[in-house]
Short mmCIF file of C-alpha atoms in Angstrom, two decimals:
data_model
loop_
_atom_site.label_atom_id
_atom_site.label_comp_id
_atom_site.label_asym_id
_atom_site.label_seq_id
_atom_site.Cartn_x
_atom_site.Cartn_y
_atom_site.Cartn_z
CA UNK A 1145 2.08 -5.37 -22.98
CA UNK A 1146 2.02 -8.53 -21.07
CA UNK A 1147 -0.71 -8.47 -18.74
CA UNK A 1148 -0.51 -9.88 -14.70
CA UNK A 1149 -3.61 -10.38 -12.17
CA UNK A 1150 -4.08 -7.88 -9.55
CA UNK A 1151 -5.51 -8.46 -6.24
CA UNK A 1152 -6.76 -5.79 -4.91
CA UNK A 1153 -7.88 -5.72 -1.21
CA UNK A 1154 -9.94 -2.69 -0.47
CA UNK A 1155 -10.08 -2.49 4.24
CA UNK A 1156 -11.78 1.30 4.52
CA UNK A 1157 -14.81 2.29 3.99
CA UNK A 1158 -15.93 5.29 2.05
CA UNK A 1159 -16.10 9.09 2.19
CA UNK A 1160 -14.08 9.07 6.10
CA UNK A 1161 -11.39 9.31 4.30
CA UNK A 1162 -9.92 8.95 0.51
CA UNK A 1163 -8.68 5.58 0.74
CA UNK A 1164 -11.61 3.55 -0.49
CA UNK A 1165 -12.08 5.80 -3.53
CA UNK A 1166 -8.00 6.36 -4.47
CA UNK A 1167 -8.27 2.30 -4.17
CA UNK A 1168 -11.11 2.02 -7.11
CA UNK A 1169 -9.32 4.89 -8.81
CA UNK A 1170 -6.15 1.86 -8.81
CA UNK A 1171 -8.68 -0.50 -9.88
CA UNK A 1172 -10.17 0.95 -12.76
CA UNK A 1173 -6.92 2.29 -14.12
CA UNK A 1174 -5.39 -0.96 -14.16
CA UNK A 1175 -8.57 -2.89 -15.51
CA UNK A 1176 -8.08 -0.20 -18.42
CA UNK A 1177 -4.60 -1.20 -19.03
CA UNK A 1178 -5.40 -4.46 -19.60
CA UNK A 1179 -4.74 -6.10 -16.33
CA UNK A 1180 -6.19 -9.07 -14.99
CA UNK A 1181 -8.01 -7.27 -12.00
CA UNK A 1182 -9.80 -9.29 -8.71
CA UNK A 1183 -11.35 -6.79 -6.28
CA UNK A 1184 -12.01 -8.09 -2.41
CA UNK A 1185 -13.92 -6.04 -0.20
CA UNK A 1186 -13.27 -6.84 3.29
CA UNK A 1187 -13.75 -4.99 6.80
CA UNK A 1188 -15.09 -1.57 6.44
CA UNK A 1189 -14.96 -1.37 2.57
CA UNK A 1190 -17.92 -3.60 2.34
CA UNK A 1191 -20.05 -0.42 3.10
CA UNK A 1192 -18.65 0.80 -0.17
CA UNK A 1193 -21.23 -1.37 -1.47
CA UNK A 1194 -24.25 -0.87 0.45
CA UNK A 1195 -27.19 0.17 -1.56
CA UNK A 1196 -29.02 4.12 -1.39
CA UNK A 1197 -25.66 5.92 -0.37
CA UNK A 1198 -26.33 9.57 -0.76
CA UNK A 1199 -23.33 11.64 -0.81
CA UNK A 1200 -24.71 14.95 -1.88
CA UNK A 1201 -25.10 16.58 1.39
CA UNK A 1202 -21.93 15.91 2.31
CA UNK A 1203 -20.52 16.71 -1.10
CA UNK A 1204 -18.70 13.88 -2.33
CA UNK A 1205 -19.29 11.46 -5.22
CA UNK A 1206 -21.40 8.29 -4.85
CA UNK A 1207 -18.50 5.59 -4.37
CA UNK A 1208 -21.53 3.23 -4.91
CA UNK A 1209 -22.46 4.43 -8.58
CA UNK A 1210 -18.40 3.84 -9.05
CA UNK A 1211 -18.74 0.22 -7.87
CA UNK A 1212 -21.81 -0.76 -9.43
CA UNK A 1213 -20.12 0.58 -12.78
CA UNK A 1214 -16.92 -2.12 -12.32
CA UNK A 1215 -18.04 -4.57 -14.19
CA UNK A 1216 -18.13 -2.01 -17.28
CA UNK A 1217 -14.82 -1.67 -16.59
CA UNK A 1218 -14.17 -4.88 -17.35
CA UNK A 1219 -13.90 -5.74 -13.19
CA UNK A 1220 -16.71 -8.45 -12.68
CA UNK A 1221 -13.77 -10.46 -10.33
CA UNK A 1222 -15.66 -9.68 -7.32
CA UNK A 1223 -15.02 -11.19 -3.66
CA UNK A 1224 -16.88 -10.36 0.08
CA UNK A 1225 -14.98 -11.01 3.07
CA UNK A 1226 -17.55 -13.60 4.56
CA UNK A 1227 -17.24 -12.51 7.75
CA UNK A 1228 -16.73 -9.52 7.07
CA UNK A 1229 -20.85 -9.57 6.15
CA UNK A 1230 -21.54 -12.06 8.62
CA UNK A 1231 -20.19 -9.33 11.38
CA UNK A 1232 -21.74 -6.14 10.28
CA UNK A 1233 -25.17 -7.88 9.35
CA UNK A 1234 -24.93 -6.88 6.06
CA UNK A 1235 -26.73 -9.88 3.29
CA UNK A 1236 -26.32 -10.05 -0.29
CA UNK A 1237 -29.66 -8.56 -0.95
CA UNK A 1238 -28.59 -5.34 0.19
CA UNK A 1239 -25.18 -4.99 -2.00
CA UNK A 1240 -25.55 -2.36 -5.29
CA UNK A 1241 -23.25 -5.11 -6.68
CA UNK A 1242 -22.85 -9.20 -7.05
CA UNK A 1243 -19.96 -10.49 -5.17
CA UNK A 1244 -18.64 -13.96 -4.24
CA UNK A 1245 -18.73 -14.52 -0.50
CA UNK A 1246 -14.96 -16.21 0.12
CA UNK A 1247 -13.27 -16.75 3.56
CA UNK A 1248 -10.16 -16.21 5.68
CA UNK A 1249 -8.20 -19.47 3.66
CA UNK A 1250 -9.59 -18.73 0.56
CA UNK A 1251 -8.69 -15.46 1.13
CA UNK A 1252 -5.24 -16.60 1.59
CA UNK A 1253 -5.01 -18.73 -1.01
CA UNK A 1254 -5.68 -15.52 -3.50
CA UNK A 1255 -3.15 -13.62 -1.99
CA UNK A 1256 -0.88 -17.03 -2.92
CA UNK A 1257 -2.51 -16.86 -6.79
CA UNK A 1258 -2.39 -13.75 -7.44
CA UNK A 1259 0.72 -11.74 -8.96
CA UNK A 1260 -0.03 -8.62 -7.27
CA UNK A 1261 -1.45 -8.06 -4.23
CA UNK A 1262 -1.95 -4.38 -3.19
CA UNK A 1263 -4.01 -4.00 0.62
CA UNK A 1264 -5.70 -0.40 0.76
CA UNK B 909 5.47 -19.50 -4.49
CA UNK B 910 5.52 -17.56 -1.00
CA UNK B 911 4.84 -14.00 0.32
CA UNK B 912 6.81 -11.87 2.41
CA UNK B 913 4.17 -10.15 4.02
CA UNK B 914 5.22 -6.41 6.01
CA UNK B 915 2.60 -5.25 8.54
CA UNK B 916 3.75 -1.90 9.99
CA UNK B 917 1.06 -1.20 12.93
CA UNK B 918 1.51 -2.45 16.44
CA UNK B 919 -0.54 -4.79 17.63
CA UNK B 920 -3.05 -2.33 19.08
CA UNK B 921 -4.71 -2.39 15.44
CA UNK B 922 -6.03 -5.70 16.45
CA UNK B 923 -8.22 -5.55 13.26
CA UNK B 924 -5.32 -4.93 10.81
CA UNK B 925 -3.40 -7.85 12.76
CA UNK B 926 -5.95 -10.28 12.41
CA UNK B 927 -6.48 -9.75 8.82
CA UNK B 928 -2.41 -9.74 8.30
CA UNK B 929 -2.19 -13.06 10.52
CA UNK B 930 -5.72 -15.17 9.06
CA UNK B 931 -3.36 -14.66 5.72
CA UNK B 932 -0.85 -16.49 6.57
CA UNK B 933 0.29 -19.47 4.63
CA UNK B 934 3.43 -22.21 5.46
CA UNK B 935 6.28 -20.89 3.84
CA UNK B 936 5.92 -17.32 4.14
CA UNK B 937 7.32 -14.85 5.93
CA UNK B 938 6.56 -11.74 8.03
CA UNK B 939 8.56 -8.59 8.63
CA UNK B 940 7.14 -6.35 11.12
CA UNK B 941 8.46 -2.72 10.11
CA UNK B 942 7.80 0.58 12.04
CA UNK B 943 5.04 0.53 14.68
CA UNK B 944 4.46 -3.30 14.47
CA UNK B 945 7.99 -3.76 15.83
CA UNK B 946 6.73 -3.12 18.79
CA UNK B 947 4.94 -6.69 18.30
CA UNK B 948 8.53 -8.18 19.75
CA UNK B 949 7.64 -7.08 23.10
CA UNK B 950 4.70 -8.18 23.74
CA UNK B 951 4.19 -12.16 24.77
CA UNK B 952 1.11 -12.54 23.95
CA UNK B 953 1.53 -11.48 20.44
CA UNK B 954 4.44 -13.36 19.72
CA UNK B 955 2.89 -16.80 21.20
CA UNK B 956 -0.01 -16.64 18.58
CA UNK B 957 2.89 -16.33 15.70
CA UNK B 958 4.44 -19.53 17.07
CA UNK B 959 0.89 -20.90 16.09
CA UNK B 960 2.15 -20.25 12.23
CA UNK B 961 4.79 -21.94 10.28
CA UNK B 962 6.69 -18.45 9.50
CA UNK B 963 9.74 -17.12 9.77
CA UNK B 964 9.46 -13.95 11.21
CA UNK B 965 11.43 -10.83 11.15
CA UNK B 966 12.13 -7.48 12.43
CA UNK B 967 14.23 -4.30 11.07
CA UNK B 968 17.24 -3.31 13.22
CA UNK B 969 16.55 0.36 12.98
CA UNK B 970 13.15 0.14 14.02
CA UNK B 971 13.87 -2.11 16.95
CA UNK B 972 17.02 0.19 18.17
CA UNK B 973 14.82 3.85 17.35
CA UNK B 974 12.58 2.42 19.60
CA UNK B 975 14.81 0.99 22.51
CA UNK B 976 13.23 -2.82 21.93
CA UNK B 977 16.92 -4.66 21.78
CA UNK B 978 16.56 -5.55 25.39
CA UNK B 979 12.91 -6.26 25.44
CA UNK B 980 12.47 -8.47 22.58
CA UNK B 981 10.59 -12.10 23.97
CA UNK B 982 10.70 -13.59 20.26
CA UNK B 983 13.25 -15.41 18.87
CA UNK B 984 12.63 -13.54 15.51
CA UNK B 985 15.08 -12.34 13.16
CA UNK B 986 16.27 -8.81 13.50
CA UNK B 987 17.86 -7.73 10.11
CA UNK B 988 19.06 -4.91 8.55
CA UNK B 989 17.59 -2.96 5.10
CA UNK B 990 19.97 -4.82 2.84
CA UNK B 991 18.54 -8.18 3.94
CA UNK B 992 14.92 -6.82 3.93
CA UNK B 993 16.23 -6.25 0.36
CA UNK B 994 17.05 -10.16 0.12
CA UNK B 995 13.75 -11.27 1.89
CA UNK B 996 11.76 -9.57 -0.78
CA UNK B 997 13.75 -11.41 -3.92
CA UNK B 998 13.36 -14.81 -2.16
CA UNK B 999 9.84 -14.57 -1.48
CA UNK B 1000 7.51 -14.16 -4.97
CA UNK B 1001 5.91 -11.08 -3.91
CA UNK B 1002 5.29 -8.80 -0.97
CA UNK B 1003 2.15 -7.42 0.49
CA UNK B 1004 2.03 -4.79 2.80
CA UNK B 1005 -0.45 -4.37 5.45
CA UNK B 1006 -1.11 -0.86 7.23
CA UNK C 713 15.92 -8.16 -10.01
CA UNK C 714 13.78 -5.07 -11.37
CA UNK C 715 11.83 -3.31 -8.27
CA UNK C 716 9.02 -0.68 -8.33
CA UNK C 717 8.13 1.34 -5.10
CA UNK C 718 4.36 2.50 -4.15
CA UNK C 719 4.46 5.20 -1.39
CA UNK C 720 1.00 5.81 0.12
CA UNK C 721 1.81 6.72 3.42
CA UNK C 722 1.68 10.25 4.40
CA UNK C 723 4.72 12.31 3.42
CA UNK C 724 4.67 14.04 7.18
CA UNK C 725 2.68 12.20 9.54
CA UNK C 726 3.89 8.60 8.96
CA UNK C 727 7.04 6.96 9.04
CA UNK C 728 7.07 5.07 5.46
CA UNK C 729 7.92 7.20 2.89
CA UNK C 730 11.36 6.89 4.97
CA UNK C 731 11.27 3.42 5.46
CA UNK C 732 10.68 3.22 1.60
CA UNK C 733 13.26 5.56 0.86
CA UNK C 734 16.10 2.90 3.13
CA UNK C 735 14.79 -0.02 1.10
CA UNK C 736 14.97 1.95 -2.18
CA UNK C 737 18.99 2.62 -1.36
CA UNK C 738 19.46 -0.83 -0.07
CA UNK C 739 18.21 -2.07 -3.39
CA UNK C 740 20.27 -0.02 -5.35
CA UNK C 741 23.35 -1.05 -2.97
CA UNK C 742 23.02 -4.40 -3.87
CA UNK C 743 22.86 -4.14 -7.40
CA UNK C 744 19.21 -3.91 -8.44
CA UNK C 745 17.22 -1.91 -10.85
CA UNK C 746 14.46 0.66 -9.60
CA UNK C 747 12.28 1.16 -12.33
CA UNK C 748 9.93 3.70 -10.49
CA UNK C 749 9.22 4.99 -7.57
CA UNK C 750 5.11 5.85 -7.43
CA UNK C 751 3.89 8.37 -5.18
CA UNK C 752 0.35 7.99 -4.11
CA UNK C 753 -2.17 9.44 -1.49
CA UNK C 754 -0.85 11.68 0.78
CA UNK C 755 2.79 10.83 -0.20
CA UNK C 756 2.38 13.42 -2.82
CA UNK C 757 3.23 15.82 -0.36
CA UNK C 758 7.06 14.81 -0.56
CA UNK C 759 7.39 16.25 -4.08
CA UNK C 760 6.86 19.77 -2.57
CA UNK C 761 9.93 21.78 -3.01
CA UNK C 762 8.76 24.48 -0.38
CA UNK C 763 8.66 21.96 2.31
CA UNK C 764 11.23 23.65 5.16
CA UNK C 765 11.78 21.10 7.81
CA UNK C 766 13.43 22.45 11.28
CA UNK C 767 17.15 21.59 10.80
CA UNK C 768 17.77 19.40 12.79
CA UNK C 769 14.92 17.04 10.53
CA UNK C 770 15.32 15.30 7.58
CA UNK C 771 14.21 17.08 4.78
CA UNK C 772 12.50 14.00 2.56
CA UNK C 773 12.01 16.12 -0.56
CA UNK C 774 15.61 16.74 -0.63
CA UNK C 775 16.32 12.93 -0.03
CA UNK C 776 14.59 11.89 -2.59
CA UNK C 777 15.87 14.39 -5.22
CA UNK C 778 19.21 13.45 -4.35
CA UNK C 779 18.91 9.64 -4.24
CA UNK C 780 16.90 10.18 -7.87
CA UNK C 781 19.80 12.25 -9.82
CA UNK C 782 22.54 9.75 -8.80
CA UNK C 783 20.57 7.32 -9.70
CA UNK C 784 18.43 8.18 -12.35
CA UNK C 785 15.19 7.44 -10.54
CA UNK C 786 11.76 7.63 -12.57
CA UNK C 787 9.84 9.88 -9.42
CA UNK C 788 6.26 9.70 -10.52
CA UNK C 789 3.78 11.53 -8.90
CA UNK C 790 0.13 10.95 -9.10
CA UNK C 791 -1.20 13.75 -11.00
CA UNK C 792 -4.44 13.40 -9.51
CA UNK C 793 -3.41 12.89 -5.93
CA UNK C 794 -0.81 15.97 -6.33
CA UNK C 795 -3.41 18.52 -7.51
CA UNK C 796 -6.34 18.27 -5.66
CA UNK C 797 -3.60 18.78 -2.56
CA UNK C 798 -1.83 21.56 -4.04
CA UNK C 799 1.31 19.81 -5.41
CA UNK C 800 1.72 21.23 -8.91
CA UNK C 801 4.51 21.66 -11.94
CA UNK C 802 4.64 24.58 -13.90
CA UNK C 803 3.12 23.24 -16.83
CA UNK C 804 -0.17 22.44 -14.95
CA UNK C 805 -0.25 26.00 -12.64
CA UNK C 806 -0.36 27.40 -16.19
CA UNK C 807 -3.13 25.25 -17.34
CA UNK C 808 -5.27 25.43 -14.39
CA UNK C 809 -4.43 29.37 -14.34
CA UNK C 810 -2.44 29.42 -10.62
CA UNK C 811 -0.67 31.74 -9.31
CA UNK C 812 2.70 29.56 -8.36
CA UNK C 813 3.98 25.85 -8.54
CA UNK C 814 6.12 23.84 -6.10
CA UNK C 815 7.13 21.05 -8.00
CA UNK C 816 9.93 19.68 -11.01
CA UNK C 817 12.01 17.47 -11.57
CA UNK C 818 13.44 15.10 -10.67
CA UNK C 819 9.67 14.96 -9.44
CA UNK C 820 6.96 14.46 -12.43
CA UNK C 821 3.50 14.59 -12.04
CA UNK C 822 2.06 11.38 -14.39
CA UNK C 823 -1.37 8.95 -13.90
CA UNK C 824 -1.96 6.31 -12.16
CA UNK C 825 -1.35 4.25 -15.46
CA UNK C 826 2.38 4.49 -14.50
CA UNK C 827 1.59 2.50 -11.64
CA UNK C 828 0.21 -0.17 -13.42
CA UNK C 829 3.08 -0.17 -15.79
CA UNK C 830 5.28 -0.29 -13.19
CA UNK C 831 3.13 -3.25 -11.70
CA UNK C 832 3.58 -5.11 -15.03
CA UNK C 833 7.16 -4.29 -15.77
CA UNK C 834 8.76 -5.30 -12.35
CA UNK C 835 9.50 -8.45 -10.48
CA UNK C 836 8.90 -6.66 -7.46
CA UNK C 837 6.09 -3.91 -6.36
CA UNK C 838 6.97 -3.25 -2.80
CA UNK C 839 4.25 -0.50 -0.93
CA UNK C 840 4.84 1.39 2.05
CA UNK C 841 1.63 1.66 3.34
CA UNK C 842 -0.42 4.98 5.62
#
């Protein structure tokens, strides 16, 4: 099967509601079909990578162990919404996973690149 | 290569707007379906997309289901599903914001 | 030109699994193939056959249905989307040992690797977002 590079642009953050996690469910589905996958975290869905998330009391899974587990996956196309981090304090020490730090025309310029862009 | 971007919030999801507008390239194009048609009325909103150089567009039903036609202060495109049909084979792709 | 549909906008409390379902007959009007039409999210919600609208609605189920047997439509549902929110065939009540089921066809529950499929297969992927 021919394969064509996905962006996908993850906006929510976790466990609110199921957005973030039917997003990486996307992700990791098409990674194991062979797509070309690129995953940018931007507004709220940056939290999705904050470190020491503990879901248990609220009894949902740990989004974070999901992320940190991408690049398994074959997803190690990672991208932070600069400002994004910039706004909600948030530095690269404190992310369960390495990303690329891009901004608003780079941003654009993968939406341009890419064959697919899905925005969840 | 261009996008036909649809963004189908008004513009009181000023976070969902920005991210839709800073995304934005020459060329493309921007349909503003359901709740964002509601853009069309508002001057302020459709000043900034002079700012861009887009073509934009709005779907007939949703303008008429929600009484716009005489309040519109764009000069954007109102169009019907069939050409929303045509905007999405010109254009390469289309991403949808919401 | 060969389109595929996402829906992930609720089936009752949003607008755009009817704006999809517009674009999906203009498409077809003017010629074009729909390979599939992928129901995500809360969208799954539309493939319930005991959803009784007020008459004087729309009844999207139905709409859907009928646009997919003229057509031929491929409706996939996510499989995991559709069960964890009730919306189940009658080959997976009898696996997971319930007591009814509310879905078939032209509705059929599938995985998320249809989506991708779809994604690779068409010129188009057009989503109608929450």
């Amino acid at each position: 099967m021919q394969s064509k590079s996905i962006l996908l642009i993850l906006s929510h953050a976790p466990y609110g509601d199921t957005r973030a996690k039917e997003a990486l469910d996307l992700a990791l589905t098409a990674a194991a079909f062979g797509q070309d996958v690129s995953l940018l975290f931007t507004q709220d869905a940056l939290y999705l990578l904050l470190k020491s998330q503990q879901p248990q009391a609220i009894e949902q899974k740990n989004l974070a162990n999901i992320c940190s587990a991408l690049p398994m996956y074959d997803i190690d196309k990672i991208y932070i919404e600069n400002n994004t981090s910039q706004t909600k304090h948030i530095t690269a020490e404190q992310l369960i996973l390495p990303g690329v730090f891009v901004n608003h025309n780079q941003i654009a310029l993968m939406i341009r690149d890419h064959d697919v862009v899905l925005r969840f | 290569m261009s996008t036909l971007h649809t963004i189908n919030k008004s513009p009181s999801d000023n976070t969902l707007w920005q991210s839709c507008l800073a995304a934005l390239l020459p060329g493309d194009a921007l349909l503003m379906i359901e709740n964002a048609a509601y853009a069309a009325a508002q001057p302020s909103v459709m000043t900034q997309l002079q700012e861009y150089d887009i073509d934009i567009y709005l779907l007939s039903a949703d303008v008429d289901a929600r009484g716009l036609s005489g309040k519109l202060y764009t000069n954007a495109n109102i169009i019907d599903d069939q050409q929303f049909v045509t905007l999405a084979c010109q254009h390469t792709k289309v991403v949808s914001w919401f | 030109m060969i389109f595929s549909i996402l829906i992930y906008g609720s089936a009752h409390n949003s607008q755009s699994v009817h704006t999809a379902y517009r674009f999906a007959k203009s498409l077809l009007a003017a010629g074009h193939t729909l390979h599939r039409v992928f129901f995500y999210g809360e969208s799954v919600y539309t493939a319930s056959a005991l959803c009784a609208p007020p008459r004087d609605e729309q009844d999207i189920h139905q709409l859907w249905k009928s646009l997919a047997e003229t057509h031929q439509l491929d409706l996939v549902v996510c499989i995991a989307a559709a069960l964890k929110r009730g919306v189940i065939d009658q080959a997976e009540a009898q696996r997971h040992e319930k007591p009814a089921f509310n879905t078939h066809a032209p509705y059929e529950l599938s995985g998320l690797g249809q989506l991708s499929e779809a994604a690779i297969i068409s010129d188009r992927l057009v989503t109608f977002g929450a």
